[in-house]
Amino acid sequence: MTARKRTAVLVSGRGSNLQALIDAARDPAFPAEIVLVISNVEAAEGLARAAETGIATKFISHKDFASRGDFDAAIDASLRAADVSLVCEAGFMRIHSEWFANLWAGKLLNIHPSLLPSFPGIRVHRQALDAGVKISGCTVHFLVPALDSGPIIAQAAVPVLEGDTPETLAARILVEEHRVYPEALRLAAEGKVTLENGKAVFR
Ligand code: GRF
């Protein structure tokens, strides 16, 4: 077997997608291993989940840096120190500087709880309900400098039901997020999807 891809996960909160990635990577045949979890929030549940599993954790507060670029430089240094070759963002609530997104292009994945390009940004489920869509879902994409707009690796759809609230819709989508993110990481780690000239290319 070729070496598993050393992967970091960036979180700001609950970390349920992180948990899905950790669980998938428990299988020695999974092509990626989670070696580092970084959070900008010290109390993030995601950090605790990683620590419980024996994964290295790092808290880097964006508040300790004068600029977005300086914060990203600290993240970049930690990723390099851990010899990471893939990075998954999972509920990481900071926007990166352009140089960081470009430096890690093709190695940086993000998950978003809508069928992009619909409903980027925040209050995503509220946006979907206000628009009256009948289907929503989630997207794993390569992260590029523009917010929530990178080339798509995988998506899953769920119905929007009469009487849905942002919370009920979010819960239905989250189930799919936990299924799709490990699948997308698998594709990237196996080199079956790559970022070429701004497009996701599948083999
Ligand atoms: C997920 O819905 C993800 O798509 C979005 O933020 C949420 C994070 O949830 N970016 P968790 O921290 O993975 O539980």
JSON list of C-alpha atoms and ligand atoms in Angstrom, two decimals:
[
{"chain": "A", "resi": 1, "resn": "MET", "atom": "CA", "xyz": [0.00, 0.00, 0.00]},
{"chain": "A", "resi": 2, "resn": "THR", "atom": "CA", "xyz": [1.27, 3.50, -0.75]},
{"chain": "A", "resi": 3, "resn": "ALA", "atom": "CA", "xyz": [1.75, 5.80, 2.23]},
{"chain": "A", "resi": 4, "resn": "ARG", "atom": "CA", "xyz": [-1.40, 7.27, 3.65]},
{"chain": "A", "resi": 5, "resn": "LYS", "atom": "CA", "xyz": [-1.68, 11.02, 3.09]},
{"chain": "A", "resi": 6, "resn": "ARG", "atom": "CA", "xyz": [-0.92, 12.99, 6.23]},
{"chain": "A", "resi": 7, "resn": "THR", "atom": "CA", "xyz": [-4.00, 15.16, 6.69]},
{"chain": "A", "resi": 8, "resn": "ALA", "atom": "CA", "xyz": [-4.84, 18.07, 8.97]},
{"chain": "A", "resi": 9, "resn": "VAL", "atom": "CA", "xyz": [-8.36, 19.22, 9.82]},
{"chain": "A", "resi": 10, "resn": "LEU", "atom": "CA", "xyz": [-9.22, 22.83, 10.66]},
{"chain": "A", "resi": 11, "resn": "VAL", "atom": "CA", "xyz": [-12.25, 23.35, 12.91]},
{"chain": "A", "resi": 12, "resn": "SER", "atom": "CA", "xyz": [-13.90, 26.12, 14.89]},
{"chain": "A", "resi": 13, "resn": "GLY", "atom": "CA", "xyz": [-16.70, 24.30, 16.66]},
{"chain": "A", "resi": 14, "resn": "ARG", "atom": "CA", "xyz": [-18.57, 21.06, 17.20]},
{"chain": "A", "resi": 15, "resn": "GLY", "atom": "CA", "xyz": [-16.39, 18.95, 14.93]},
{"chain": "A", "resi": 16, "resn": "SER", "atom": "CA", "xyz": [-18.93, 16.36, 13.82]},
{"chain": "A", "resi": 17, "resn": "ASN", "atom": "CA", "xyz": [-17.44, 16.33, 10.31]},
{"chain": "A", "resi": 18, "resn": "LEU", "atom": "CA", "xyz": [-14.00, 15.98, 11.88]},
{"chain": "A", "resi": 19, "resn": "GLN", "atom": "CA", "xyz": [-15.40, 12.96, 13.75]},
{"chain": "A", "resi": 20, "resn": "ALA", "atom": "CA", "xyz": [-16.64, 11.45, 10.48]},
{"chain": "A", "resi": 21, "resn": "LEU", "atom": "CA", "xyz": [-13.15, 11.87, 8.99]},
{"chain": "A", "resi": 22, "resn": "ILE", "atom": "CA", "xyz": [-11.49, 10.40, 12.09]},
{"chain": "A", "resi": 23, "resn": "ASP", "atom": "CA", "xyz": [-13.87, 7.42, 11.99]},
{"chain": "A", "resi": 24, "resn": "ALA", "atom": "CA", "xyz": [-13.22, 6.80, 8.28]},
{"chain": "A", "resi": 25, "resn": "ALA", "atom": "CA", "xyz": [-9.46, 7.04, 8.81]},
{"chain": "A", "resi": 26, "resn": "ARG", "atom": "CA", "xyz": [-9.58, 4.38, 11.56]},
{"chain": "A", "resi": 27, "resn": "ASP", "atom": "CA", "xyz": [-9.62, 1.87, 8.70]},
{"chain": "A", "resi": 28, "resn": "PRO", "atom": "CA", "xyz": [-5.93, 1.24, 7.90]},
{"chain": "A", "resi": 29, "resn": "ALA", "atom": "CA", "xyz": [-6.94, 0.87, 4.25]},
{"chain": "A", "resi": 30, "resn": "PHE", "atom": "CA", "xyz": [-8.29, 4.45, 4.15]},
{"chain": "A", "resi": 31, "resn": "PRO", "atom": "CA", "xyz": [-5.79, 6.47, 2.08]},
{"chain": "A", "resi": 32, "resn": "ALA", "atom": "CA", "xyz": [-5.53, 9.41, 4.51]},
{"chain": "A", "resi": 33, "resn": "GLU", "atom": "CA", "xyz": [-4.64, 9.63, 8.19]},
{"chain": "A", "resi": 34, "resn": "ILE", "atom": "CA", "xyz": [-5.62, 12.54, 10.41]},
{"chain": "A", "resi": 35, "resn": "VAL", "atom": "CA", "xyz": [-2.41, 13.69, 12.09]},
{"chain": "A", "resi": 36, "resn": "LEU", "atom": "CA", "xyz": [-3.27, 17.21, 13.27]},
{"chain": "A", "resi": 37, "resn": "VAL", "atom": "CA", "xyz": [-6.35, 19.22, 14.21]},
{"chain": "A", "resi": 38, "resn": "ILE", "atom": "CA", "xyz": [-6.05, 23.00, 14.40]},
{"chain": "A", "resi": 39, "resn": "SER", "atom": "CA", "xyz": [-8.67, 25.32, 15.84]},
{"chain": "A", "resi": 40, "resn": "ASN", "atom": "CA", "xyz": [-8.91, 29.07, 16.26]},
{"chain": "A", "resi": 41, "resn": "VAL", "atom": "CA", "xyz": [-11.32, 28.47, 19.16]},
{"chain": "A", "resi": 42, "resn": "GLU", "atom": "CA", "xyz": [-9.78, 27.04, 22.32]},
{"chain": "A", "resi": 43, "resn": "ALA", "atom": "CA", "xyz": [-13.06, 25.54, 23.59]},
{"chain": "A", "resi": 44, "resn": "ALA", "atom": "CA", "xyz": [-13.97, 23.95, 20.24]},
{"chain": "A", "resi": 45, "resn": "GLU", "atom": "CA", "xyz": [-15.46, 20.50, 20.77]},
{"chain": "A", "resi": 46, "resn": "GLY", "atom": "CA", "xyz": [-13.49, 19.40, 17.73]},
{"chain": "A", "resi": 47, "resn": "LEU", "atom": "CA", "xyz": [-10.19, 19.89, 19.61]},
{"chain": "A", "resi": 48, "resn": "ALA", "atom": "CA", "xyz": [-11.46, 17.69, 22.46]},
{"chain": "A", "resi": 49, "resn": "ARG", "atom": "CA", "xyz": [-12.61, 14.99, 20.03]},
{"chain": "A", "resi": 50, "resn": "ALA", "atom": "CA", "xyz": [-9.15, 14.92, 18.43]},
{"chain": "A", "resi": 51, "resn": "ALA", "atom": "CA", "xyz": [-7.34, 14.86, 21.77]},
{"chain": "A", "resi": 52, "resn": "GLU", "atom": "CA", "xyz": [-9.51, 11.94, 22.94]},
{"chain": "A", "resi": 53, "resn": "THR", "atom": "CA", "xyz": [-8.44, 10.01, 19.87]},
{"chain": "A", "resi": 54, "resn": "GLY", "atom": "CA", "xyz": [-4.77, 10.77, 20.47]},
{"chain": "A", "resi": 55, "resn": "ILE", "atom": "CA", "xyz": [-4.45, 13.13, 17.51]},
{"chain": "A", "resi": 56, "resn": "ALA", "atom": "CA", "xyz": [-2.14, 16.13, 17.90]},
{"chain": "A", "resi": 57, "resn": "THR", "atom": "CA", "xyz": [-4.03, 19.38, 18.41]},
{"chain": "A", "resi": 58, "resn": "LYS", "atom": "CA", "xyz": [-3.11, 23.00, 18.11]},
{"chain": "A", "resi": 59, "resn": "PHE", "atom": "CA", "xyz": [-5.02, 26.09, 19.21]},
{"chain": "A", "resi": 60, "resn": "ILE", "atom": "CA", "xyz": [-4.06, 29.17, 17.20]},
{"chain": "A", "resi": 61, "resn": "SER", "atom": "CA", "xyz": [-6.16, 32.20, 18.05]},
{"chain": "A", "resi": 62, "resn": "HIS", "atom": "CA", "xyz": [-6.73, 34.60, 15.19]},
{"chain": "A", "resi": 63, "resn": "LYS", "atom": "CA", "xyz": [-6.98, 37.29, 17.87]},
{"chain": "A", "resi": 64, "resn": "ASP", "atom": "CA", "xyz": [-3.27, 36.97, 18.57]},
{"chain": "A", "resi": 65, "resn": "PHE", "atom": "CA", "xyz": [-2.35, 38.21, 15.11]},
{"chain": "A", "resi": 66, "resn": "ALA", "atom": "CA", "xyz": [-2.44, 41.67, 13.62]},
{"chain": "A", "resi": 67, "resn": "SER", "atom": "CA", "xyz": [-3.63, 40.52, 10.21]},
{"chain": "A", "resi": 68, "resn": "ARG", "atom": "CA", "xyz": [-5.34, 37.65, 8.44]},
{"chain": "A", "resi": 69, "resn": "GLY", "atom": "CA", "xyz": [-2.05, 36.95, 6.66]},
{"chain": "A", "resi": 70, "resn": "ASP", "atom": "CA", "xyz": [-0.10, 36.63, 9.91]},
{"chain": "A", "resi": 71, "resn": "PHE", "atom": "CA", "xyz": [-2.71, 34.21, 11.27]},
{"chain": "A", "resi": 72, "resn": "ASP", "atom": "CA", "xyz": [-2.51, 32.15, 8.07]},
{"chain": "A", "resi": 73, "resn": "ALA", "atom": "CA", "xyz": [1.29, 32.16, 8.29]},
{"chain": "A", "resi": 74, "resn": "ALA", "atom": "CA", "xyz": [1.03, 30.54, 11.74]},
{"chain": "A", "resi": 75, "resn": "ILE", "atom": "CA", "xyz": [-1.36, 27.90, 10.38]},
{"chain": "A", "resi": 76, "resn": "ASP", "atom": "CA", "xyz": [0.90, 27.30, 7.41]},
{"chain": "A", "resi": 77, "resn": "ALA", "atom": "CA", "xyz": [3.91, 26.83, 9.73]},
{"chain": "A", "resi": 78, "resn": "SER", "atom": "CA", "xyz": [2.01, 24.27, 11.82]},
{"chain": "A", "resi": 79, "resn": "LEU", "atom": "CA", "xyz": [0.89, 22.35, 8.74]},
{"chain": "A", "resi": 80, "resn": "ARG", "atom": "CA", "xyz": [4.46, 22.22, 7.47]},
{"chain": "A", "resi": 81, "resn": "ALA", "atom": "CA", "xyz": [5.88, 21.23, 10.84]},
{"chain": "A", "resi": 82, "resn": "ALA", "atom": "CA", "xyz": [3.46, 18.27, 10.84]},
{"chain": "A", "resi": 83, "resn": "ASP", "atom": "CA", "xyz": [4.48, 17.38, 7.28]},
{"chain": "A", "resi": 84, "resn": "VAL", "atom": "CA", "xyz": [0.89, 17.52, 6.15]},
{"chain": "A", "resi": 85, "resn": "SER", "atom": "CA", "xyz": [-0.04, 17.06, 2.50]},
{"chain": "A", "resi": 86, "resn": "LEU", "atom": "CA", "xyz": [-3.83, 17.51, 2.67]},
{"chain": "A", "resi": 87, "resn": "VAL", "atom": "CA", "xyz": [-5.98, 19.88, 4.71]},
{"chain": "A", "resi": 88, "resn": "CYS", "atom": "CA", "xyz": [-9.72, 19.53, 5.35]},
{"chain": "A", "resi": 89, "resn": "GLU", "atom": "CA", "xyz": [-11.67, 22.49, 6.64]},
{"chain": "A", "resi": 90, "resn": "ALA", "atom": "CA", "xyz": [-14.69, 21.37, 8.62]},
{"chain": "A", "resi": 91, "resn": "GLY", "atom": "CA", "xyz": [-16.68, 24.22, 10.11]},
{"chain": "A", "resi": 92, "resn": "PHE", "atom": "CA", "xyz": [-13.60, 26.48, 10.20]},
{"chain": "A", "resi": 93, "resn": "MET", "atom": "CA", "xyz": [-15.02, 29.95, 10.53]},
{"chain": "A", "resi": 94, "resn": "ARG", "atom": "CA", "xyz": [-12.14, 32.08, 9.23]},
{"chain": "A", "resi": 95, "resn": "ILE", "atom": "CA", "xyz": [-11.61, 33.30, 5.69]},
{"chain": "A", "resi": 96, "resn": "HIS", "atom": "CA", "xyz": [-8.08, 32.73, 4.41]},
{"chain": "A", "resi": 97, "resn": "SER", "atom": "CA", "xyz": [-5.81, 35.22, 2.76]},
{"chain": "A", "resi": 98, "resn": "GLU", "atom": "CA", "xyz": [-5.37, 34.80, -0.97]},
{"chain": "A", "resi": 99, "resn": "TRP", "atom": "CA", "xyz": [-1.73, 33.66, -0.71]},
{"chain": "A", "resi": 100, "resn": "PHE", "atom": "CA", "xyz": [-2.65, 30.87, 1.72]},
{"chain": "A", "resi": 101, "resn": "ALA", "atom": "CA", "xyz": [-5.45, 29.58, -0.51]},
{"chain": "A", "resi": 102, "resn": "ASN", "atom": "CA", "xyz": [-3.14, 29.71, -3.52]},
{"chain": "A", "resi": 103, "resn": "LEU", "atom": "CA", "xyz": [-0.24, 28.06, -1.69]},
{"chain": "A", "resi": 104, "resn": "TRP", "atom": "CA", "xyz": [-2.39, 25.11, -0.61]},
{"chain": "A", "resi": 105, "resn": "ALA", "atom": "CA", "xyz": [-4.50, 24.99, -3.78]},
{"chain": "A", "resi": 106, "resn": "GLY", "atom": "CA", "xyz": [-5.42, 21.44, -4.71]},
{"chain": "A", "resi": 107, "resn": "LYS", "atom": "CA", "xyz": [-4.57, 20.20, -1.22]},
{"chain": "A", "resi": 108, "resn": "LEU", "atom": "CA", "xyz": [-7.22, 22.17, 0.66]},
{"chain": "A", "resi": 109, "resn": "LEU", "atom": "CA", "xyz": [-10.79, 20.85, 0.89]},
{"chain": "A", "resi": 110, "resn": "ASN", "atom": "CA", "xyz": [-13.83, 22.51, 2.44]},
{"chain": "A", "resi": 111, "resn": "ILE", "atom": "CA", "xyz": [-17.37, 21.38, 3.19]},
{"chain": "A", "resi": 112, "resn": "HIS", "atom": "CA", "xyz": [-20.35, 23.68, 2.87]},
{"chain": "A", "resi": 113, "resn": "PRO", "atom": "CA", "xyz": [-23.94, 22.83, 3.83]},
{"chain": "A", "resi": 114, "resn": "SER", "atom": "CA", "xyz": [-25.65, 23.75, 0.55]},
{"chain": "A", "resi": 115, "resn": "LEU", "atom": "CA", "xyz": [-25.58, 22.72, -3.08]},
{"chain": "A", "resi": 116, "resn": "LEU", "atom": "CA", "xyz": [-23.04, 25.29, -4.22]},
{"chain": "A", "resi": 117, "resn": "PRO", "atom": "CA", "xyz": [-23.04, 27.62, -6.05]},
{"chain": "A", "resi": 118, "resn": "SER", "atom": "CA", "xyz": [-26.37, 28.22, -4.30]},
{"chain": "A", "resi": 119, "resn": "PHE", "atom": "CA", "xyz": [-26.26, 29.81, -0.86]},
{"chain": "A", "resi": 120, "resn": "PRO", "atom": "CA", "xyz": [-22.61, 30.57, -0.08]},
{"chain": "A", "resi": 121, "resn": "GLY", "atom": "CA", "xyz": [-21.60, 32.37, 3.11]},
{"chain": "A", "resi": 122, "resn": "ILE", "atom": "CA", "xyz": [-23.43, 32.17, 6.42]},
{"chain": "A", "resi": 123, "resn": "ARG", "atom": "CA", "xyz": [-27.02, 31.46, 7.57]},
{"chain": "A", "resi": 124, "resn": "VAL", "atom": "CA", "xyz": [-27.02, 28.92, 4.77]},
{"chain": "A", "resi": 125, "resn": "HIS", "atom": "CA", "xyz": [-30.14, 26.95, 5.74]},
{"chain": "A", "resi": 126, "resn": "ARG", "atom": "CA", "xyz": [-32.10, 30.17, 6.33]},
{"chain": "A", "resi": 127, "resn": "GLN", "atom": "CA", "xyz": [-31.09, 31.26, 2.81]},
{"chain": "A", "resi": 128, "resn": "ALA", "atom": "CA", "xyz": [-32.33, 27.95, 1.37]},
{"chain": "A", "resi": 129, "resn": "LEU", "atom": "CA", "xyz": [-35.66, 28.14, 3.20]},
{"chain": "A", "resi": 130, "resn": "ASP", "atom": "CA", "xyz": [-36.18, 31.79, 2.22]},
{"chain": "A", "resi": 131, "resn": "ALA", "atom": "CA", "xyz": [-35.51, 30.90, -1.42]},
{"chain": "A", "resi": 132, "resn": "GLY", "atom": "CA", "xyz": [-38.13, 28.15, -1.27]},
{"chain": "A", "resi": 133, "resn": "VAL", "atom": "CA", "xyz": [-35.91, 25.48, -2.82]},
{"chain": "A", "resi": 134, "resn": "LYS", "atom": "CA", "xyz": [-37.25, 21.93, -2.68]},
{"chain": "A", "resi": 135, "resn": "ILE", "atom": "CA", "xyz": [-33.82, 20.33, -2.59]},
{"chain": "A", "resi": 136, "resn": "SER", "atom": "CA", "xyz": [-30.73, 21.34, -0.68]},
{"chain": "A", "resi": 137, "resn": "GLY", "atom": "CA", "xyz": [-27.64, 19.43, 0.36]},
{"chain": "A", "resi": 138, "resn": "CYS", "atom": "CA", "xyz": [-23.92, 19.72, 0.87]},
{"chain": "A", "resi": 139, "resn": "THR", "atom": "CA", "xyz": [-20.81, 20.27, -1.20]},
{"chain": "A", "resi": 140, "resn": "VAL", "atom": "CA", "xyz": [-17.17, 19.32, -0.72]},
{"chain": "A", "resi": 141, "resn": "HIS", "atom": "CA", "xyz": [-14.98, 21.51, -2.88]},
{"chain": "A", "resi": 142, "resn": "PHE", "atom": "CA", "xyz": [-11.38, 22.55, -3.38]},
{"chain": "A", "resi": 143, "resn": "LEU", "atom": "CA", "xyz": [-10.91, 25.77, -1.46]},
{"chain": "A", "resi": 144, "resn": "VAL", "atom": "CA", "xyz": [-9.95, 28.74, -3.62]},
{"chain": "A", "resi": 145, "resn": "PRO", "atom": "CA", "xyz": [-9.53, 32.39, -2.64]},
{"chain": "A", "resi": 146, "resn": "ALA", "atom": "CA", "xyz": [-13.17, 33.33, -3.38]},
{"chain": "A", "resi": 147, "resn": "LEU", "atom": "CA", "xyz": [-15.52, 32.25, -0.58]},
{"chain": "A", "resi": 148, "resn": "ASP", "atom": "CA", "xyz": [-17.47, 28.97, -1.00]},
{"chain": "A", "resi": 149, "resn": "SER", "atom": "CA", "xyz": [-16.87, 28.80, -4.72]},
{"chain": "A", "resi": 150, "resn": "GLY", "atom": "CA", "xyz": [-14.13, 26.30, -5.48]},
{"chain": "A", "resi": 151, "resn": "PRO", "atom": "CA", "xyz": [-14.30, 23.39, -7.92]},
{"chain": "A", "resi": 152, "resn": "ILE", "atom": "CA", "xyz": [-16.72, 20.74, -6.70]},
{"chain": "A", "resi": 153, "resn": "ILE", "atom": "CA", "xyz": [-15.48, 17.31, -5.62]},
{"chain": "A", "resi": 154, "resn": "ALA", "atom": "CA", "xyz": [-18.70, 15.78, -4.29]},
{"chain": "A", "resi": 155, "resn": "GLN", "atom": "CA", "xyz": [-22.26, 16.73, -3.48]},
{"chain": "A", "resi": 156, "resn": "ALA", "atom": "CA", "xyz": [-25.29, 15.09, -1.90]},
{"chain": "A", "resi": 157, "resn": "ALA", "atom": "CA", "xyz": [-28.88, 16.28, -2.02]},
{"chain": "A", "resi": 158, "resn": "VAL", "atom": "CA", "xyz": [-31.70, 16.06, 0.52]},
{"chain": "A", "resi": 159, "resn": "PRO", "atom": "CA", "xyz": [-35.34, 17.14, 0.24]},
{"chain": "A", "resi": 160, "resn": "VAL", "atom": "CA", "xyz": [-36.51, 20.34, 1.88]},
{"chain": "A", "resi": 161, "resn": "LEU", "atom": "CA", "xyz": [-39.73, 19.44, 3.67]},
{"chain": "A", "resi": 162, "resn": "GLU", "atom": "CA", "xyz": [-42.81, 21.45, 4.49]},
{"chain": "A", "resi": 163, "resn": "GLY", "atom": "CA", "xyz": [-42.39, 22.93, 7.94]},
{"chain": "A", "resi": 164, "resn": "ASP", "atom": "CA", "xyz": [-38.58, 22.66, 7.93]},
{"chain": "A", "resi": 165, "resn": "THR", "atom": "CA", "xyz": [-36.69, 25.08, 10.15]},
{"chain": "A", "resi": 166, "resn": "PRO", "atom": "CA", "xyz": [-33.00, 25.90, 9.67]},
{"chain": "A", "resi": 167, "resn": "GLU", "atom": "CA", "xyz": [-32.32, 23.39, 12.44]},
{"chain": "A", "resi": 168, "resn": "THR", "atom": "CA", "xyz": [-34.29, 20.46, 10.96]},
{"chain": "A", "resi": 169, "resn": "LEU", "atom": "CA", "xyz": [-32.84, 21.09, 7.50]},
{"chain": "A", "resi": 170, "resn": "ALA", "atom": "CA", "xyz": [-29.31, 21.37, 8.92]},
{"chain": "A", "resi": 171, "resn": "ALA", "atom": "CA", "xyz": [-29.71, 18.04, 10.73]},
{"chain": "A", "resi": 172, "resn": "ARG", "atom": "CA", "xyz": [-30.88, 16.27, 7.54]},
{"chain": "A", "resi": 173, "resn": "ILE", "atom": "CA", "xyz": [-27.97, 17.72, 5.56]},
{"chain": "A", "resi": 174, "resn": "LEU", "atom": "CA", "xyz": [-25.42, 16.92, 8.27]},
{"chain": "A", "resi": 175, "resn": "VAL", "atom": "CA", "xyz": [-26.09, 13.20, 7.87]},
{"chain": "A", "resi": 176, "resn": "GLU", "atom": "CA", "xyz": [-25.05, 13.53, 4.22]},
{"chain": "A", "resi": 177, "resn": "GLU", "atom": "CA", "xyz": [-22.04, 15.69, 5.11]},
{"chain": "A", "resi": 178, "resn": "HIS", "atom": "CA", "xyz": [-20.70, 12.90, 7.28]},
{"chain": "A", "resi": 179, "resn": "ARG", "atom": "CA", "xyz": [-21.04, 10.44, 4.39]},
{"chain": "A", "resi": 180, "resn": "VAL", "atom": "CA", "xyz": [-19.72, 12.66, 1.61]},
{"chain": "A", "resi": 181, "resn": "TYR", "atom": "CA", "xyz": [-16.69, 14.28, 3.28]},
{"chain": "A", "resi": 182, "resn": "PRO", "atom": "CA", "xyz": [-14.82, 11.01, 3.86]},
{"chain": "A", "resi": 183, "resn": "GLU", "atom": "CA", "xyz": [-15.63, 9.97, 0.28]},
{"chain": "A", "resi": 184, "resn": "ALA", "atom": "CA", "xyz": [-14.22, 13.25, -1.05]},
{"chain": "A", "resi": 185, "resn": "LEU", "atom": "CA", "xyz": [-11.09, 12.96, 1.10]},
{"chain": "A", "resi": 186, "resn": "ARG", "atom": "CA", "xyz": [-10.63, 9.43, -0.18]},
{"chain": "A", "resi": 187, "resn": "LEU", "atom": "CA", "xyz": [-10.77, 10.63, -3.80]},
{"chain": "A", "resi": 188, "resn": "ALA", "atom": "CA", "xyz": [-8.27, 13.43, -3.12]},
{"chain": "A", "resi": 189, "resn": "ALA", "atom": "CA", "xyz": [-5.91, 11.22, -1.11]},
{"chain": "A", "resi": 190, "resn": "GLU", "atom": "CA", "xyz": [-5.90, 8.58, -3.86]},
{"chain": "A", "resi": 191, "resn": "GLY", "atom": "CA", "xyz": [-5.20, 11.24, -6.48]},
{"chain": "A", "resi": 192, "resn": "LYS", "atom": "CA", "xyz": [-8.49, 10.39, -8.17]},
{"chain": "A", "resi": 193, "resn": "VAL", "atom": "CA", "xyz": [-9.49, 14.03, -8.10]},
{"chain": "A", "resi": 194, "resn": "THR", "atom": "CA", "xyz": [-7.02, 16.85, -8.64]},
{"chain": "A", "resi": 195, "resn": "LEU", "atom": "CA", "xyz": [-7.25, 20.58, -9.18]},
{"chain": "A", "resi": 196, "resn": "GLU", "atom": "CA", "xyz": [-6.04, 21.47, -12.66]},
{"chain": "A", "resi": 197, "resn": "ASN", "atom": "CA", "xyz": [-6.36, 24.92, -14.23]},
{"chain": "A", "resi": 198, "resn": "GLY", "atom": "CA", "xyz": [-9.08, 25.83, -11.78]},
{"chain": "A", "resi": 199, "resn": "LYS", "atom": "CA", "xyz": [-11.15, 22.68, -12.44]},
{"chain": "A", "resi": 200, "resn": "ALA", "atom": "CA", "xyz": [-11.67, 19.45, -10.51]},
{"chain": "A", "resi": 201, "resn": "VAL", "atom": "CA", "xyz": [-10.39, 16.66, -12.76]},
{"chain": "A", "resi": 202, "resn": "PHE", "atom": "CA", "xyz": [-11.51, 13.08, -12.01]},
{"chain": "A", "resi": 203, "resn": "ARG", "atom": "CA", "xyz": [-9.67, 9.91, -12.96]},
{"chain": "B", "resi": 1, "resn": "GRF", "atom": "C1", "xyz": [-21.21, 21.94, 8.87]},
{"chain": "B", "resi": 1, "resn": "GRF", "atom": "O1", "xyz": [-22.56, 22.07, 8.53]},
{"chain": "B", "resi": 1, "resn": "GRF", "atom": "C2", "xyz": [-20.33, 22.40, 7.75]},
{"chain": "B", "resi": 1, "resn": "GRF", "atom": "O2", "xyz": [-20.84, 22.12, 6.49]},
{"chain": "B", "resi": 1, "resn": "GRF", "atom": "C3", "xyz": [-20.30, 23.90, 7.95]},
{"chain": "B", "resi": 1, "resn": "GRF", "atom": "O3", "xyz": [-20.26, 24.07, 9.36]},
{"chain": "B", "resi": 1, "resn": "GRF", "atom": "C4", "xyz": [-20.82, 22.93, 9.98]},
{"chain": "B", "resi": 1, "resn": "GRF", "atom": "C5", "xyz": [-19.77, 22.38, 10.88]},
{"chain": "B", "resi": 1, "resn": "GRF", "atom": "O4", "xyz": [-20.28, 21.32, 11.68]},
{"chain": "B", "resi": 1, "resn": "GRF", "atom": "N1", "xyz": [-19.20, 24.49, 7.24]},
{"chain": "B", "resi": 1, "resn": "GRF", "atom": "P1", "xyz": [-19.26, 20.40, 12.47]},
{"chain": "B", "resi": 1, "resn": "GRF", "atom": "O5", "xyz": [-18.37, 21.32, 13.28]},
{"chain": "B", "resi": 1, "resn": "GRF", "atom": "O6", "xyz": [-18.50, 19.59, 11.49]},
{"chain": "B", "resi": 1, "resn": "GRF", "atom": "O7", "xyz": [-20.13, 19.56, 13.35]}
]
